[in-house]
């Protein structure tokens, strides 16, 4: 499986995804110009990023082009946060900046009809960190998760996207929150940090089940006759 790492710093994100994804991962750091030389992967996962999908950067354009080819070829693909937004953009949806950001442990509601979230409650806890969002899902996509900030999950055919960060551990959640100190009031930063508790992390770990569900979907897809 290909891990397309869009984070500014490659190693922390690569480590987080290797911890939660039970798959043989080959990682590529897209901002450094790394992309797979082939579409011959059973599945693809796209990570979060400090970037916005609408930035005019060469690496973002190249990543979008590669993903477009993978989707057209029918490669099962999962996008997380930035990856969710990138997939929406590539498939014809719309991504826009938010008035502020969603940050910290939050709850999301799902419709119970998408296999990516099989085994999760109708309302579940996740860690969030984003200042862009998908404001229009791609044509033909099904939105299966939302909260008061908007779309948190969509699917179209073999493509899945989730806005939240199921891969974060408390260390990563705290690091990301502290990096927002130049954008958010101290009071809000402190409130989010106070919410990074063992109980909230334990609740949010339930969402890592989606990675097992995705790998099962990838295995099922690989067994289908061509």
mmCIF file of C-alpha atoms in Angstrom:
data_model
loop_
_atom_site.group_PDB
_atom_site.id
_atom_site.type_symbol
_atom_site.label_atom_id
_atom_site.label_comp_id
_atom_site.label_asym_id
_atom_site.label_seq_id
_atom_site.Cartn_x
_atom_site.Cartn_y
_atom_site.Cartn_z
ATOM 1 C CA UNK A 1 0.000 0.000 0.000
ATOM 2 C CA UNK A 2 1.285 3.482 -0.835
ATOM 3 C CA UNK A 3 1.352 6.139 1.907
ATOM 4 C CA UNK A 4 1.390 9.592 0.310
ATOM 5 C CA UNK A 5 2.720 11.749 3.115
ATOM 6 C CA UNK A 6 1.780 15.410 2.593
ATOM 7 C CA UNK A 7 3.006 16.665 5.984
ATOM 8 C CA UNK A 8 5.712 19.296 6.282
ATOM 9 C CA UNK A 9 7.774 17.030 8.535
ATOM 10 C CA UNK A 10 7.775 13.521 7.139
ATOM 11 C CA UNK A 11 8.800 11.358 10.093
ATOM 12 C CA UNK A 12 6.137 12.071 12.775
ATOM 13 C CA UNK A 13 3.284 11.525 10.316
ATOM 14 C CA UNK A 14 4.884 8.440 8.802
ATOM 15 C CA UNK A 15 5.340 6.988 12.304
ATOM 16 C CA UNK A 16 1.717 7.673 13.255
ATOM 17 C CA UNK A 17 0.325 5.938 10.187
ATOM 18 C CA UNK A 18 2.656 2.969 10.512
ATOM 19 C CA UNK A 19 1.386 2.540 14.081
ATOM 20 C CA UNK A 20 -2.293 2.319 13.116
ATOM 21 C CA UNK A 21 -2.237 0.760 9.645
ATOM 22 C CA UNK A 22 -1.774 -2.999 9.580
ATOM 23 C CA UNK A 23 -0.381 -3.068 6.057
ATOM 24 C CA UNK A 24 2.890 -3.209 4.169
ATOM 25 C CA UNK A 25 3.375 0.533 3.590
ATOM 26 C CA UNK A 26 5.700 2.217 1.134
ATOM 27 C CA UNK A 27 5.933 5.893 2.124
ATOM 28 C CA UNK A 28 6.436 8.836 -0.228
ATOM 29 C CA UNK A 29 6.950 12.414 0.980
ATOM 30 C CA UNK A 30 5.001 14.436 -1.578
ATOM 31 C CA UNK A 31 6.323 17.909 -0.599
ATOM 32 C CA UNK A 32 9.858 16.642 -1.318
ATOM 33 C CA UNK A 33 8.786 15.591 -4.810
ATOM 34 C CA UNK A 34 8.380 11.905 -3.992
ATOM 35 C CA UNK A 35 5.545 10.062 -5.717
ATOM 36 C CA UNK A 36 5.139 6.433 -6.733
ATOM 37 C CA UNK A 37 6.413 5.590 -10.195
ATOM 38 C CA UNK A 38 3.531 3.208 -10.770
ATOM 39 C CA UNK A 39 -0.162 2.810 -9.986
ATOM 40 C CA UNK A 40 0.345 -0.841 -9.122
ATOM 41 C CA UNK A 41 -0.593 -0.628 -5.467
ATOM 42 C CA UNK A 42 -3.451 -2.432 -3.757
ATOM 43 C CA UNK A 43 -4.409 0.778 -1.974
ATOM 44 C CA UNK A 44 -3.386 4.367 -1.289
ATOM 45 C CA UNK A 45 -3.582 6.509 1.848
ATOM 46 C CA UNK A 46 -3.111 10.298 1.747
ATOM 47 C CA UNK A 47 -2.176 12.042 5.000
ATOM 48 C CA UNK A 48 -2.833 15.437 6.502
ATOM 49 C CA UNK A 49 -0.748 18.500 5.706
ATOM 50 C CA UNK A 50 0.022 22.077 6.734
ATOM 51 C CA UNK A 51 -0.812 23.040 3.135
ATOM 52 C CA UNK A 52 -4.118 23.899 1.468
ATOM 53 C CA UNK A 53 -5.293 22.046 -1.619
ATOM 54 C CA UNK A 54 -5.903 25.322 -3.438
ATOM 55 C CA UNK A 55 -2.316 26.568 -3.039
ATOM 56 C CA UNK A 56 -0.396 27.001 -6.264
ATOM 57 C CA UNK A 57 2.522 24.683 -5.539
ATOM 58 C CA UNK A 58 4.167 22.320 -7.990
ATOM 59 C CA UNK A 59 4.127 19.373 -5.601
ATOM 60 C CA UNK A 60 0.399 19.803 -4.963
ATOM 61 C CA UNK A 61 -0.340 19.835 -8.690
ATOM 62 C CA UNK A 62 1.754 16.697 -9.196
ATOM 63 C CA UNK A 63 0.059 14.967 -6.269
ATOM 64 C CA UNK A 64 -3.390 15.821 -7.624
ATOM 65 C CA UNK A 65 -2.439 14.470 -11.060
ATOM 66 C CA UNK A 66 -1.123 11.206 -9.596
ATOM 67 C CA UNK A 67 -4.205 10.750 -7.425
ATOM 68 C CA UNK A 68 -6.463 11.469 -10.396
ATOM 69 C CA UNK A 69 -4.770 8.643 -12.266
ATOM 70 C CA UNK A 70 -5.056 6.270 -9.313
ATOM 71 C CA UNK A 71 -8.758 7.006 -8.890
ATOM 72 C CA UNK A 72 -9.390 6.553 -12.594
ATOM 73 C CA UNK A 73 -7.575 3.213 -12.415
ATOM 74 C CA UNK A 74 -9.849 2.095 -9.573
ATOM 75 C CA UNK A 75 -7.197 1.959 -6.839
ATOM 76 C CA UNK A 76 -8.874 2.007 -3.384
ATOM 77 C CA UNK A 77 -7.920 5.321 -1.790
ATOM 78 C CA UNK A 78 -8.333 6.804 1.684
ATOM 79 C CA UNK A 79 -7.713 10.473 2.451
ATOM 80 C CA UNK A 80 -7.277 11.846 5.985
ATOM 81 C CA UNK A 81 -7.818 15.581 6.691
ATOM 82 C CA UNK A 82 -5.822 17.233 3.867
ATOM 83 C CA UNK A 83 -6.095 13.928 2.006
ATOM 84 C CA UNK A 84 -9.887 14.078 2.399
ATOM 85 C CA UNK A 85 -9.897 17.603 0.979
ATOM 86 C CA UNK A 86 -7.511 16.691 -1.839
ATOM 87 C CA UNK A 87 -9.722 13.814 -2.937
ATOM 88 C CA UNK A 88 -12.805 16.041 -2.846
ATOM 89 C CA UNK A 89 -11.011 18.597 -5.014
ATOM 90 C CA UNK A 90 -9.733 16.026 -7.518
ATOM 91 C CA UNK A 91 -13.213 14.489 -7.832
ATOM 92 C CA UNK A 92 -14.926 17.819 -8.497
ATOM 93 C CA UNK A 93 -15.988 18.883 -5.011
ATOM 94 C CA UNK A 94 -15.159 22.211 -3.425
ATOM 95 C CA UNK A 95 -12.753 23.041 -0.592
ATOM 96 C CA UNK A 96 -12.654 26.442 1.108
ATOM 97 C CA UNK A 97 -11.044 28.178 4.036
ATOM 98 C CA UNK A 98 -13.034 28.239 7.282
ATOM 99 C CA UNK A 99 -13.772 31.211 9.470
ATOM 100 C CA UNK A 100 -11.387 29.975 12.156
ATOM 101 C CA UNK A 101 -10.577 26.324 12.716
ATOM 102 C CA UNK A 102 -11.795 23.128 14.306
ATOM 103 C CA UNK A 103 -9.286 21.920 16.867
ATOM 104 C CA UNK A 104 -9.309 19.353 19.653
ATOM 105 C CA UNK A 105 -11.377 16.335 20.627
ATOM 106 C CA UNK A 106 -14.812 16.629 19.078
ATOM 107 C CA UNK A 107 -17.766 14.397 18.301
ATOM 108 C CA UNK A 108 -18.886 13.347 14.831
ATOM 109 C CA UNK A 109 -22.122 11.668 13.773
ATOM 110 C CA UNK A 110 -22.246 8.968 11.127
ATOM 111 C CA UNK A 111 -25.166 7.414 9.259
ATOM 112 C CA UNK A 112 -24.125 3.807 9.961
ATOM 113 C CA UNK A 113 -24.295 2.908 6.273
ATOM 114 C CA UNK A 114 -20.642 3.092 5.252
ATOM 115 C CA UNK A 115 -18.314 0.158 5.794
ATOM 116 C CA UNK A 116 -15.375 2.455 6.570
ATOM 117 C CA UNK A 117 -16.949 3.214 9.962
ATOM 118 C CA UNK A 118 -18.307 -0.267 10.694
ATOM 119 C CA UNK A 119 -18.124 -0.962 14.414
ATOM 120 C CA UNK A 120 -18.247 2.682 15.489
ATOM 121 C CA UNK A 121 -21.136 4.227 17.373
ATOM 122 C CA UNK A 122 -23.507 6.614 15.648
ATOM 123 C CA UNK A 123 -21.762 9.441 17.546
ATOM 124 C CA UNK A 124 -18.052 9.004 18.185
ATOM 125 C CA UNK A 125 -15.038 10.983 19.429
ATOM 126 C CA UNK A 126 -12.198 12.156 17.190
ATOM 127 C CA UNK A 127 -9.303 14.604 17.244
ATOM 128 C CA UNK A 128 -9.611 17.432 14.733
ATOM 129 C CA UNK A 129 -7.194 20.044 13.417
ATOM 130 C CA UNK A 130 -8.138 21.915 10.253
ATOM 131 C CA UNK A 131 -8.846 25.417 8.953
ATOM 132 C CA UNK A 132 -10.096 24.308 5.515
ATOM 133 C CA UNK A 133 -13.099 22.098 4.876
ATOM 134 C CA UNK A 134 -15.015 20.371 2.112
ATOM 135 C CA UNK A 135 -17.979 22.672 1.502
ATOM 136 C CA UNK A 136 -19.356 20.673 -1.437
ATOM 137 C CA UNK A 137 -18.907 16.912 -1.713
ATOM 138 C CA UNK A 138 -17.894 15.605 -5.151
ATOM 139 C CA UNK A 139 -20.703 14.829 -7.613
ATOM 140 C CA UNK A 140 -21.973 11.301 -7.016
ATOM 141 C CA UNK A 141 -20.400 11.062 -3.543
ATOM 142 C CA UNK A 142 -22.235 9.942 -0.418
ATOM 143 C CA UNK A 143 -21.628 11.945 2.756
ATOM 144 C CA UNK A 144 -21.603 9.525 5.692
ATOM 145 C CA UNK A 145 -20.242 11.623 8.583
ATOM 146 C CA UNK A 146 -20.810 15.201 9.752
ATOM 147 C CA UNK A 147 -20.727 17.536 12.711
ATOM 148 C CA UNK A 148 -21.521 21.203 13.214
ATOM 149 C CA UNK A 149 -18.346 22.177 11.334
ATOM 150 C CA UNK A 150 -19.484 20.329 8.223
ATOM 151 C CA UNK A 151 -18.599 17.210 6.232
ATOM 152 C CA UNK A 152 -16.382 14.716 8.044
ATOM 153 C CA UNK A 153 -16.649 11.725 5.730
ATOM 154 C CA UNK A 154 -17.563 10.959 2.134
ATOM 155 C CA UNK A 155 -17.300 8.081 -0.280
ATOM 156 C CA UNK A 156 -17.430 7.786 -4.019
ATOM 157 C CA UNK A 157 -16.896 4.326 -5.457
ATOM 158 C CA UNK A 158 -13.478 3.146 -4.179
ATOM 159 C CA UNK A 159 -12.564 6.536 -2.679
ATOM 160 C CA UNK A 160 -13.047 7.384 1.017
ATOM 161 C CA UNK A 161 -12.259 10.612 2.848
ATOM 162 C CA UNK A 162 -12.388 11.570 6.535
ATOM 163 C CA UNK A 163 -11.735 15.065 7.859
ATOM 164 C CA UNK A 164 -10.617 14.043 11.371
ATOM 165 C CA UNK A 165 -7.310 12.521 12.525
ATOM 166 C CA UNK A 166 -7.750 8.938 13.767
ATOM 167 C CA UNK A 167 -3.965 8.423 13.619
ATOM 168 C CA UNK A 168 -3.076 11.022 16.291
ATOM 169 C CA UNK A 169 -1.718 9.976 19.660
ATOM 170 C CA UNK A 170 -1.697 12.449 22.597
ATOM 171 C CA UNK A 171 1.859 13.571 21.822
ATOM 172 C CA UNK A 172 0.927 14.488 18.249
ATOM 173 C CA UNK A 173 -2.319 16.144 19.354
ATOM 174 C CA UNK A 174 -0.420 18.322 21.828
ATOM 175 C CA UNK A 175 2.310 19.187 19.303
ATOM 176 C CA UNK A 176 -0.199 20.250 16.670
ATOM 177 C CA UNK A 177 -2.179 22.291 19.186
ATOM 178 C CA UNK A 178 0.858 24.182 20.455
ATOM 179 C CA UNK A 179 1.782 25.085 16.881
ATOM 180 C CA UNK A 180 -1.483 27.030 16.641
ATOM 181 C CA UNK A 181 -0.358 29.537 19.282
ATOM 182 C CA UNK A 182 0.263 32.205 16.638
ATOM 183 C CA UNK A 183 -3.237 31.788 15.185
ATOM 184 C CA UNK A 184 -5.522 31.242 18.173
ATOM 185 C CA UNK A 185 -6.022 32.950 21.546
ATOM 186 C CA UNK A 186 -4.113 31.530 24.507
ATOM 187 C CA UNK A 187 -7.389 30.675 26.211
ATOM 188 C CA UNK A 188 -8.481 28.445 23.357
ATOM 189 C CA UNK A 189 -5.089 26.743 23.133
ATOM 190 C CA UNK A 190 -5.208 26.027 26.864
ATOM 191 C CA UNK A 191 -8.743 24.666 26.604
ATOM 192 C CA UNK A 192 -7.724 22.241 23.836
ATOM 193 C CA UNK A 193 -4.594 21.158 25.723
ATOM 194 C CA UNK A 194 -6.675 20.552 28.855
ATOM 195 C CA UNK A 195 -8.889 18.269 26.762
ATOM 196 C CA UNK A 196 -5.997 16.017 25.728
ATOM 197 C CA UNK A 197 -6.677 13.507 28.474
ATOM 198 C CA UNK A 198 -6.306 9.716 28.706
ATOM 199 C CA UNK A 199 -10.101 9.380 28.673
ATOM 200 C CA UNK A 200 -10.540 11.424 25.493
ATOM 201 C CA UNK A 201 -7.657 9.628 23.797
ATOM 202 C CA UNK A 202 -9.134 6.250 24.740
ATOM 203 C CA UNK A 203 -12.472 7.295 23.260
ATOM 204 C CA UNK A 204 -10.835 8.591 20.065
ATOM 205 C CA UNK A 205 -8.821 5.384 19.600
ATOM 206 C CA UNK A 206 -12.055 3.671 18.628
ATOM 207 C CA UNK A 207 -11.921 5.577 15.336
ATOM 208 C CA UNK A 208 -8.696 3.799 14.363
ATOM 209 C CA UNK A 209 -10.990 0.902 13.461
ATOM 210 C CA UNK A 210 -11.544 2.648 10.142
ATOM 211 C CA UNK A 211 -7.995 1.717 9.120
ATOM 212 C CA UNK A 212 -8.769 -1.977 9.639
ATOM 213 C CA UNK A 213 -12.004 -1.516 7.723
ATOM 214 C CA UNK A 214 -10.132 0.135 4.863
ATOM 215 C CA UNK A 215 -7.472 -2.581 4.675
ATOM 216 C CA UNK A 216 -10.244 -5.205 4.628
ATOM 217 C CA UNK A 217 -11.887 -3.319 1.779
ATOM 218 C CA UNK A 218 -8.551 -3.223 -0.065
ATOM 219 C CA UNK A 219 -8.108 -6.976 0.407
ATOM 220 C CA UNK A 220 -11.636 -7.634 -0.840
ATOM 221 C CA UNK A 221 -10.978 -5.447 -3.889
ATOM 222 C CA UNK A 222 -7.717 -7.260 -4.665
ATOM 223 C CA UNK A 223 -9.550 -10.618 -4.700
ATOM 224 C CA UNK A 224 -12.165 -9.529 -7.217
ATOM 225 C CA UNK A 225 -11.652 -10.939 -10.703
ATOM 226 C CA UNK A 226 -10.580 -8.356 -13.260
#
